[in-house]
Amino acid sequence: MIEVKNLEFSYGKEKQALRGLDFDVEDGEIFGFLGPNGSGKSTTQKILTGILGGYSGRVSMLGEEMKGRQGPAFFQNIGVLFEFPYLYGNLSALDNLRYFSSFYPKEKLRDPLKTLEELEFPAGYLKKTVSSYSKGMRQRVSMARAVLHNPRLLFLDEPTSGLDPSGAVLFRRMIEKEQKKGTTVFLTTHNMTDADLLCDRVAFLAEGSIAALDTPKNLKERDSGHCVTVEYMWQGRRDTRSMTMESLKGGLSFACEEILSVHSQEPTLEDVFIRYTGRGLS
Amino acid sequence: MGKDFRAIFWKDIRMLVSGKFFLLAMGALALYTLYVNFGYVRLVELSMYKVCLWDPQGICVDGSLLLQRASSREELDRMLLEDPDGVGIDLSRGKAEFLLYRSTPQVERYLEDYARSLLRPQEDFKAEVLGAFTTEEKQRREITCELLFFELSAVGFLGIAAVLFREKGMGVLRVHACLPVRGRLFLLSKLAVFLLSDLCFAILLTLLNVGVGPGLAILPDVLVETVILSLFMALIGLCCALFLQDFRQFTMIYLVIAVFVATPVFLSANTSVKAGWILFHPFYHLYMGMKNAFFGTPGESFFYYAGAAVGIGLLYMLTAAAFSREMRDAPGGLRYAGKDVEKREEG
């Protein structure tokens, strides 16, 4: 679906934003693109969505090599959700969706009302102007706009930003549903929970280069100490002890009256990210 | 493409309706019409220049009845002090001496010729009345032309920039970069909406203030000039909105345009103040083109129309380039969306 080979891009002579990116995204995959601010995520997304030209290297999207400004056929197959909900504040949710959907072939379109219902958009606000919506409501309308024309490739930039926990769960379910329909998802995020729960593979971007690329599970396992911490009671006292996975095979090597908890010491995706890039995400 | 254009066009109309642009335009039309019909043509009197004569020897026997005779040189001076725009003729030495208390070199000659024509109406110095318009008709055409020029150059320009700043602030330009629609339709739609709005305004303003019969006679020429000026101003407005960061910066540019660009044009075209360089000012030619259209004497050359077409073409190319850059970089959206949402959530 996406093939990127030795992608380089500079803003002017001095600021090189991308330094030879190499990655590909398979059909129907959810691919996470993670990196701190200024690492080149937005630049990469702008190139992939056909907004930014003037790069070197090879970029192939939807089976075709990108050359110059893309034609309408390309944009009919992609959907983009921006980090901020860009909508016409003076129009209602429905009017916004009707306006944006007017640029796609009718046979490709979903029913805007049903899509909004799916995203649990409050019915009472359907005809009110967007300027009266909360950020969560705007984000729901933006998500509806991005998927309205059933794109083959969906670019999502911080999709759960500004949503309450139940909204974030709803969005994750929606993204998984899109994947089941065969949509490929390119997810740019700071949110490690989203990346961990949703992505088939993630790429860590640091200073314009990919520092690591694998499944979240593999990345965490690779950096795991393979040990567990056991918390237990012995002779009326609470105590903890760390032990390797290997040593667990033979059972507990110490006496205890009660096991209170067992914690695997697997690193979080954020720990792995910091280890690879030397920087936190925020 | 037609379907895409219609969608953007109706969206732009809704943007203008919600921004109360049409309401403001109708308000301006009503205000201008009231001013012209009940203020300007009734209250502003364009009287003839007073010509005062002191002729102690009685040389002038067949002078015009418009001559106001003084009984002494002192009285002549007093008459001119009362009306410094008038012309005094002193025949005490047997030869006409012209006295002008307040004038400029450009006007002086015409005033002197006029005074001479009153002194010897039977001879060569006969003042010719140009055109067949009555004073009121001239006044109506003059003021309607000025109001239309002001509306198109100042108000329409502000309107189109305000709409684009609003869209820039909402961040929706960035969304359009990822839509299967040509960017130029976005610009063409805005130009079409403002052009139509300006044409409707020009038709109504002309018919209501010049009169239906005379208005219809000059309307084709007025509309041609309206198209040229409207496109120029709309493109300048779009360019400003695309190149400038925010509306505050735009208001500064607006002042510069209003004070330093429009003022010399109005002064040169309507008063005796003339600057040589004004001939190089494109808006002077646009204003004169409009004025000629209102007075039914369109005499603009091929170079005028060719220059206007080239100017509009260049401005369009510049606007299209700025629009592409804006879609690519779209810096405004983040600020607006963030601030607006924060405000709403605090509320």
XYZ file of C-alpha atoms in Angstrom, chain B residues 63-217:
155
model
C -21.043 92.354 -21.114
C -22.937 89.341 -19.847
C -25.706 89.738 -17.280
C -23.738 87.322 -15.089
C -21.142 90.050 -14.472
C -21.494 91.693 -11.049
C -20.474 95.324 -11.293
C -18.584 97.099 -8.499
C -18.773 100.863 -7.936
C -15.160 101.178 -6.787
C -11.949 99.254 -6.535
C -12.570 98.888 -2.792
C -15.939 97.312 -3.458
C -14.369 94.928 -5.995
C -11.850 93.852 -3.357
C -14.627 93.410 -0.790
C -16.661 91.248 -3.227
C -13.649 89.018 -3.873
C -12.898 88.738 -0.168
C -16.456 87.517 0.384
C -16.080 84.891 -2.337
C -12.376 84.135 -2.843
C -13.200 81.556 -5.555
C -14.556 84.323 -7.767
C -12.733 86.298 -10.477
C -12.293 90.065 -10.467
C -11.854 92.189 -13.612
C -10.331 95.650 -13.265
C -10.936 97.790 -16.384
C -9.834 101.075 -14.755
C -6.714 101.299 -16.929
C -8.574 100.560 -20.156
C -7.258 97.020 -20.308
C -8.663 93.954 -18.504
C -6.692 92.975 -15.427
C -7.808 89.664 -13.845
C -7.757 89.295 -10.067
C -7.769 85.827 -8.482
C -7.682 85.635 -4.691
C -7.556 81.856 -4.441
C -6.650 79.511 -7.240
C -4.066 77.134 -8.637
C -2.106 77.369 -11.891
C -4.233 74.626 -13.478
C -7.561 76.292 -12.660
C -6.425 79.891 -13.166
C -6.461 79.633 -16.943
C -10.000 78.271 -17.091
C -11.298 80.917 -14.701
C -9.684 83.679 -16.707
C -11.139 82.347 -19.956
C -14.574 82.125 -18.367
C -14.364 85.692 -17.068
C -13.210 86.909 -20.523
C -16.141 85.136 -22.143
C -18.560 87.034 -19.897
C -16.819 90.320 -20.696
C -17.142 89.918 -24.486
C -19.895 87.347 -25.109
C -20.295 88.434 -28.742
C -16.707 87.727 -29.678
C -14.464 84.646 -29.814
C -14.321 84.138 -26.056
C -17.573 82.276 -25.745
C -17.814 79.612 -23.031
C -18.893 76.314 -24.491
C -21.132 74.089 -22.380
C -19.841 70.533 -22.628
C -22.421 67.726 -22.583
C -26.145 67.963 -22.298
C -26.466 67.042 -18.638
C -28.190 69.286 -16.165
C -26.301 70.166 -12.998
C -28.295 67.560 -11.057
C -27.564 64.868 -13.621
C -23.863 65.697 -13.426
C -23.987 65.600 -9.657
C -25.759 62.240 -9.629
C -23.279 60.665 -12.026
C -20.283 62.129 -10.238
C -21.263 61.017 -6.748
C -22.566 57.584 -7.848
C -19.268 56.944 -9.604
C -17.331 57.921 -6.484
C -19.476 55.791 -4.205
C -19.252 52.757 -6.495
C -15.493 53.125 -6.791
C -15.194 53.433 -3.005
C -17.473 50.442 -2.399
C -15.616 48.199 -4.848
C -12.122 49.237 -3.889
C -12.466 49.535 -0.127
C -15.440 47.530 1.078
C -15.399 44.567 -1.324
C -11.665 44.191 -0.842
C -12.164 44.052 2.918
C -15.014 41.546 2.540
C -13.130 38.973 0.488
C -10.062 39.187 2.725
C -12.235 38.740 5.819
C -13.826 35.581 4.386
C -10.480 34.029 3.511
C -8.966 34.969 6.885
C -11.915 33.211 8.471
C -11.359 30.042 6.460
C -7.647 30.243 7.141
C -8.390 30.536 10.836
C -10.687 27.523 10.770
C -7.876 25.495 9.154
C -10.161 24.213 6.402
C -7.708 25.191 3.656
C -5.576 22.307 4.840
C -8.503 19.920 4.445
C -8.990 21.097 0.872
C -5.385 20.139 0.133
C -6.416 16.498 0.658
C -9.680 16.633 -1.283
C -10.112 15.484 -4.880
C -10.770 19.042 -6.007
C -8.600 21.461 -7.957
C -7.324 24.319 -5.792
C -8.084 26.854 -8.503
C -11.832 26.155 -8.158
C -11.588 27.378 -4.599
C -10.207 30.721 -5.828
C -12.459 30.959 -8.865
C -15.534 30.398 -6.746
C -14.613 33.250 -4.426
C -13.916 35.536 -7.362
C -17.254 34.577 -8.927
C -19.220 35.192 -5.726
C -17.677 38.618 -5.177
C -17.928 39.562 -8.826
C -21.632 38.701 -8.923
C -22.210 40.539 -5.687
C -20.358 43.615 -7.014
C -22.243 43.528 -10.316
C -25.603 43.412 -8.506
C -24.459 46.274 -6.292
C -23.324 48.322 -9.292
C -26.622 47.755 -11.156
C -28.765 48.747 -8.174
C -26.606 51.728 -7.197
C -26.582 53.057 -10.771
C -30.296 52.634 -11.407
C -31.336 54.016 -8.021
C -29.106 57.058 -8.148
C -28.550 57.973 -11.794
C -32.140 57.082 -12.713
C -33.564 54.079 -14.559
C -33.500 55.523 -18.103
C -30.075 57.199 -18.053
C -28.769 54.411 -15.813
C -29.693 51.699 -18.321
C -27.955 53.640 -21.089
